[in-house]
Tab-separated table of C-alpha atoms and ligand atoms in Angstrom:
chain	number	residue	atom	x	y	z
A	1	MET	CA	0.000	0.000	0.000
A	2	GLN	CA	1.043	3.579	-0.590
A	3	ILE	CA	2.013	5.509	2.515
A	4	ALA	CA	2.936	9.180	2.586
A	5	ASP	CA	5.336	10.451	5.228
A	6	ARG	CA	4.830	13.510	7.358
A	7	PRO	CA	7.174	13.204	10.351
A	8	SER	CA	5.783	14.304	13.719
A	9	PRO	CA	8.036	15.304	16.613
A	10	ASN	CA	5.555	13.912	19.140
A	11	PHE	CA	7.232	10.640	20.100
A	12	ASP	CA	10.100	9.295	22.173
A	13	ALA	CA	11.860	5.962	22.657
A	14	ARG	CA	9.904	2.918	23.777
A	15	PRO	CA	10.955	2.049	27.343
A	16	GLY	CA	13.415	-0.792	27.935
A	17	ASN	CA	12.808	-3.775	25.712
A	18	ALA	CA	9.097	-3.081	25.384
A	19	HIS	CA	7.753	-4.794	22.304
A	20	VAL	CA	4.589	-3.803	20.527
A	21	ASP	CA	1.595	-5.963	21.433
A	22	MET	CA	-1.336	-3.546	21.233
A	23	LEU	CA	-3.096	-1.656	18.455
A	24	ILE	CA	-5.167	1.384	19.501
A	25	LEU	CA	-7.697	2.991	17.160
A	26	HIS	CA	-8.756	6.645	17.400
A	27	TYR	CA	-10.745	9.217	15.558
A	28	THR	CA	-9.226	12.649	15.063
A	29	GLY	CA	-12.227	14.586	16.403
A	30	MET	CA	-11.388	17.670	14.345
A	31	ARG	CA	-13.221	19.439	11.529
A	32	THR	CA	-10.748	18.547	8.758
A	33	ALA	CA	-7.921	16.132	8.048
A	34	ARG	CA	-5.533	19.039	7.537
A	35	GLU	CA	-6.335	20.470	10.945
A	36	ALA	CA	-5.766	17.056	12.532
A	37	LEU	CA	-2.450	16.540	10.724
A	38	ASP	CA	-1.226	19.963	11.789
A	39	ARG	CA	-2.081	19.244	15.405
A	40	LEU	CA	-0.495	15.769	15.345
A	41	CYS	CA	2.712	17.397	14.061
A	42	ASP	CA	2.668	20.436	16.367
A	43	PRO	CA	5.407	20.143	19.010
A	44	ALA	CA	3.334	22.295	21.390
A	45	ALA	CA	0.374	19.878	21.224
A	46	LYS	CA	2.482	16.918	22.400
A	47	VAL	CA	0.087	14.460	20.760
A	48	GLY	CA	1.004	12.132	17.940
A	49	ALA	CA	0.156	8.796	16.380
A	50	HIS	CA	1.931	6.360	14.106
A	51	TYR	CA	-0.560	6.664	11.253
A	52	LEU	CA	-3.456	8.788	10.073
A	53	ILE	CA	-6.029	7.499	7.590
A	54	ASP	CA	-8.130	10.024	5.709
A	55	GLU	CA	-11.713	9.310	4.711
A	56	ASP	CA	-10.615	8.638	1.111
A	57	GLY	CA	-8.196	5.939	2.311
A	58	THR	CA	-4.990	8.006	2.089
A	59	VAL	CA	-2.510	6.765	4.691
A	60	THR	CA	0.087	9.067	6.262
A	61	ARG	CA	2.898	7.843	8.511
A	62	LEU	CA	3.758	10.287	11.287
A	63	VAL	CA	5.929	8.222	13.636
A	64	ALA	CA	8.032	5.098	12.981
A	65	GLU	CA	6.573	1.931	14.512
A	66	GLU	CA	9.645	1.333	16.670
A	67	LYS	CA	9.101	4.660	18.472
A	68	ARG	CA	6.571	5.504	21.206
A	69	ALA	CA	3.975	7.895	19.759
A	70	TRP	CA	1.978	9.965	22.238
A	71	HIS	CA	-1.579	8.957	21.366
A	72	ALA	CA	-3.255	7.242	24.333
A	73	GLY	CA	-2.498	9.531	27.299
A	74	ILE	CA	-3.514	8.335	30.756
A	75	SER	CA	-4.912	4.912	30.058
A	76	SER	CA	-5.121	1.308	31.185
A	77	TRP	CA	-5.755	-2.131	29.707
A	78	ARG	CA	-5.537	-5.408	31.608
A	79	GLY	CA	-3.844	-3.535	34.460
A	80	ARG	CA	-1.178	-2.012	32.253
A	81	ARG	CA	-0.624	1.747	32.331
A	82	ASP	CA	2.005	2.597	29.717
A	83	ILE	CA	-0.214	1.874	26.756
A	84	ASN	CA	1.832	4.137	24.456
A	85	GLY	CA	4.988	2.184	25.324
A	86	ALA	CA	3.601	-1.071	23.927
A	87	SER	CA	1.212	0.051	21.224
A	88	ILE	CA	0.761	1.372	17.741
A	89	GLY	CA	-1.772	4.176	17.381
A	90	ILE	CA	-3.870	4.822	14.287
A	91	GLU	CA	-5.945	7.986	13.862
A	92	LEU	CA	-8.995	7.826	11.593
A	93	VAL	CA	-10.138	11.144	10.194
A	94	ASN	CA	-13.653	11.815	11.530
A	95	PRO	CA	-15.093	15.009	13.061
A	96	GLY	CA	-16.110	12.981	16.094
A	97	HIS	CA	-18.900	13.558	18.579
A	98	GLU	CA	-18.003	17.231	18.969
A	99	PHE	CA	-18.111	18.328	15.321
A	100	GLY	CA	-20.565	15.999	13.564
A	101	TYR	CA	-19.797	12.343	14.142
A	102	ARG	CA	-20.325	10.245	11.024
A	103	HIS	CA	-19.762	6.753	9.665
A	104	PHE	CA	-16.306	5.693	8.540
A	105	PRO	CA	-16.404	5.396	4.722
A	106	GLY	CA	-15.551	2.173	2.852
A	107	PRO	CA	-12.199	3.365	1.423
A	108	GLN	CA	-11.060	4.437	4.894
A	109	MET	CA	-12.015	1.058	6.381
A	110	ALA	CA	-10.342	-0.833	3.527
A	111	ALA	CA	-7.121	1.122	4.048
A	112	LEU	CA	-7.316	0.450	7.779
A	113	GLU	CA	-7.718	-3.287	7.168
A	114	ALA	CA	-4.679	-3.369	4.877
A	115	LEU	CA	-2.561	-1.275	7.245
A	116	ALA	CA	-3.611	-3.286	10.333
A	117	LYS	CA	-2.869	-6.605	8.593
A	118	GLY	CA	0.646	-5.367	7.888
A	119	ILE	CA	1.092	-4.259	11.510
A	120	LEU	CA	-0.181	-7.619	12.814
A	121	GLY	CA	2.337	-9.313	10.536
A	122	ARG	CA	5.191	-7.292	12.025
A	123	HIS	CA	4.180	-7.462	15.703
A	124	PRO	CA	2.638	-10.224	17.854
A	125	ILE	CA	-0.640	-8.483	18.765
A	126	PRO	CA	-3.350	-10.782	20.186
A	127	PRO	CA	-6.956	-10.108	19.032
A	128	ARG	CA	-8.036	-8.785	22.443
A	129	HIS	CA	-5.279	-6.181	22.281
A	130	VAL	CA	-6.835	-4.460	19.275
A	131	VAL	CA	-9.032	-1.859	20.980
A	132	GLY	CA	-10.286	1.704	20.851
A	133	HIS	CA	-9.095	4.747	22.749
A	134	SER	CA	-12.348	4.708	24.755
A	135	ASP	CA	-11.627	1.114	25.800
A	136	VAL	CA	-8.321	2.106	27.425
A	137	ALA	CA	-9.522	5.501	28.728
A	138	PRO	CA	-13.267	5.081	29.434
A	139	LEU	CA	-13.504	8.050	31.793
A	140	ARG	CA	-12.016	10.485	29.253
A	141	LYS	CA	-12.531	9.278	25.686
A	142	GLN	CA	-15.288	8.290	23.239
A	143	ASP	CA	-13.240	7.436	20.141
A	144	PRO	CA	-13.442	5.763	17.696
A	145	GLY	CA	-17.078	5.510	18.854
A	146	GLU	CA	-20.196	3.503	18.159
A	147	PHE	CA	-20.131	4.006	14.359
A	148	PHE	CA	-16.846	2.146	14.113
A	149	ASP	CA	-17.337	-1.267	12.492
A	150	TRP	CA	-15.496	-3.678	14.801
A	151	PRO	CA	-17.307	-6.767	13.400
A	152	ARG	CA	-16.036	-5.933	9.895
A	153	LEU	CA	-12.504	-5.725	11.232
A	154	ALA	CA	-12.885	-9.038	13.068
A	155	ARG	CA	-14.133	-10.721	9.876
A	156	ALA	CA	-10.854	-9.590	8.297
A	157	GLY	CA	-8.961	-11.319	11.129
A	158	ILE	CA	-8.281	-8.139	13.115
A	159	GLY	CA	-9.444	-7.898	16.724
A	160	PHE	CA	-11.860	-9.743	18.961
A	161	TRP	CA	-15.571	-10.223	18.297
A	162	PRO	CA	-17.234	-13.157	20.024
A	163	ASN	CA	-20.308	-14.926	18.691
A	164	PHE	CA	-23.067	-13.078	20.540
A	165	THR	CA	-25.795	-15.395	19.267
A	166	ARG	CA	-24.533	-18.026	21.709
A	167	GLY	CA	-25.574	-18.437	25.341
A	168	THR	CA	-28.816	-17.777	27.162
A	169	ALA	CA	-31.096	-14.788	26.690
A	170	ALA	CA	-30.701	-13.817	30.350
A	171	ASN	CA	-27.908	-11.791	31.917
A	172	PRO	CA	-26.054	-14.307	34.097
A	173	LEU	CA	-24.011	-11.695	36.001
A	174	GLY	CA	-24.542	-9.762	39.234
A	175	LEU	CA	-22.869	-6.380	39.706
A	176	ARG	CA	-19.616	-7.684	41.211
A	177	GLU	CA	-19.335	-10.350	38.517
A	178	THR	CA	-20.002	-7.685	35.906
A	179	GLN	CA	-17.130	-5.643	37.306
A	180	SER	CA	-14.741	-8.589	37.488
A	181	SER	CA	-15.724	-9.624	33.942
A	182	LEU	CA	-15.116	-6.118	32.570
A	183	ALA	CA	-11.719	-6.127	34.316
A	184	ALA	CA	-10.963	-9.588	32.907
A	185	ILE	CA	-11.694	-8.318	29.403
A	186	GLY	CA	-9.262	-5.441	30.073
A	187	TYR	CA	-11.295	-2.452	31.256
A	188	PHE	CA	-10.349	-0.360	34.261
A	189	CYS	CA	-13.186	-1.407	36.583
A	190	PRO	CA	-12.472	-1.987	40.293
A	191	GLU	CA	-14.709	-4.612	41.926
A	192	SER	CA	-16.422	-2.164	44.300
A	193	GLY	CA	-19.868	-3.750	44.328
A	194	ALA	CA	-21.304	-0.285	43.674
A	195	LEU	CA	-22.453	1.300	40.445
A	196	ASP	CA	-19.744	3.977	40.662
A	197	ALA	CA	-18.345	6.356	38.047
A	198	ALA	CA	-15.603	3.945	36.918
A	199	THR	CA	-18.119	1.129	36.438
A	200	THR	CA	-20.601	3.251	34.505
A	201	ALA	CA	-17.758	4.509	32.287
A	202	ALA	CA	-16.509	0.963	31.665
A	203	ILE	CA	-20.038	-0.214	30.789
A	204	LEU	CA	-20.438	2.689	28.347
A	205	ALA	CA	-17.031	2.007	26.758
A	206	PHE	CA	-17.963	-1.675	26.444
A	207	GLN	CA	-21.218	-0.686	24.721
A	208	ARG	CA	-19.434	1.615	22.247
A	209	HIS	CA	-17.281	-1.332	21.205
A	210	PHE	CA	-19.450	-4.419	21.654
A	211	ARG	CA	-23.051	-3.169	21.806
A	212	PRO	CA	-23.189	-0.020	19.679
A	213	GLU	CA	-26.988	-0.113	19.402
A	214	ARG	CA	-27.181	1.112	22.991
A	215	CYS	CA	-24.648	3.593	24.380
A	216	ASP	CA	-26.082	4.892	27.637
A	217	GLY	CA	-23.932	3.266	30.341
A	218	VAL	CA	-26.954	1.340	31.613
A	219	LEU	CA	-26.426	-2.319	32.386
A	220	ASP	CA	-29.426	-3.802	30.626
A	221	THR	CA	-29.870	-7.530	30.028
A	222	GLU	CA	-28.242	-7.627	26.585
A	223	THR	CA	-25.228	-5.579	27.682
A	224	GLY	CA	-24.702	-7.912	30.652
A	225	ARG	CA	-25.085	-10.969	28.449
A	226	ARG	CA	-22.476	-9.641	26.012
A	227	ILE	CA	-20.053	-8.799	28.839
A	228	ALA	CA	-20.368	-12.405	30.029
A	229	LEU	CA	-19.791	-13.806	26.526
A	230	CYS	CA	-16.726	-11.589	26.003
A	231	ALA	CA	-15.257	-12.627	29.352
A	232	GLN	CA	-15.839	-16.292	28.462
A	233	GLY	CA	-14.344	-15.745	25.038
A	234	ILE	CA	-11.025	-14.546	26.432
A	235	ALA	CA	-10.864	-17.107	29.292
B	301	ZN	ZN1	-8.028	9.091	20.700
């Protein structure tokens, strides 16, 4: 695939011998691709990513894969905190929830599939380590959001999408089990036994990824059922 280069200064060295085993997907959340590129290359902004994919499928490389790009910020997955240190970050051009959130066009998704397949060929990234920014930072982030087509990506062999038609129609989990299951999947969700802010945020992030038809942070039967099936799927 054709990749244009526009070097960003917003990276540093990966710590120690850290190897890449996560892929984090974002949307740019800005009005235009040009605006997003300028920001991702602005030393004052201190935010970067390895790649940016425009809506027409144009791919731009900003940071070399062996470097740590500054895309995830304060984040956590499966108890890990330095997500940038072990991940590759891809920004998808989309105005986002602030400026007119819209679907990700076919050419953009096709380019993402091709780029991600190449990345998975270069780095040992397990399916459950291909996640969105909102998955690793549920209290702060919404991207890439509920319009992002995770099932399509999974059909292409990228990421984790269990068979949700399996199992019973009931939600088998109580609140504590819901929390421990969300944590087992990877979400930051302490087992408090209370429906606290962290739990509501984790439920909402789970919905954006695995139950996009309902993004309200409410633990209804289908959301609980899907949390259980995801936790079983990674066990
Ligand atoms: Zn992001």
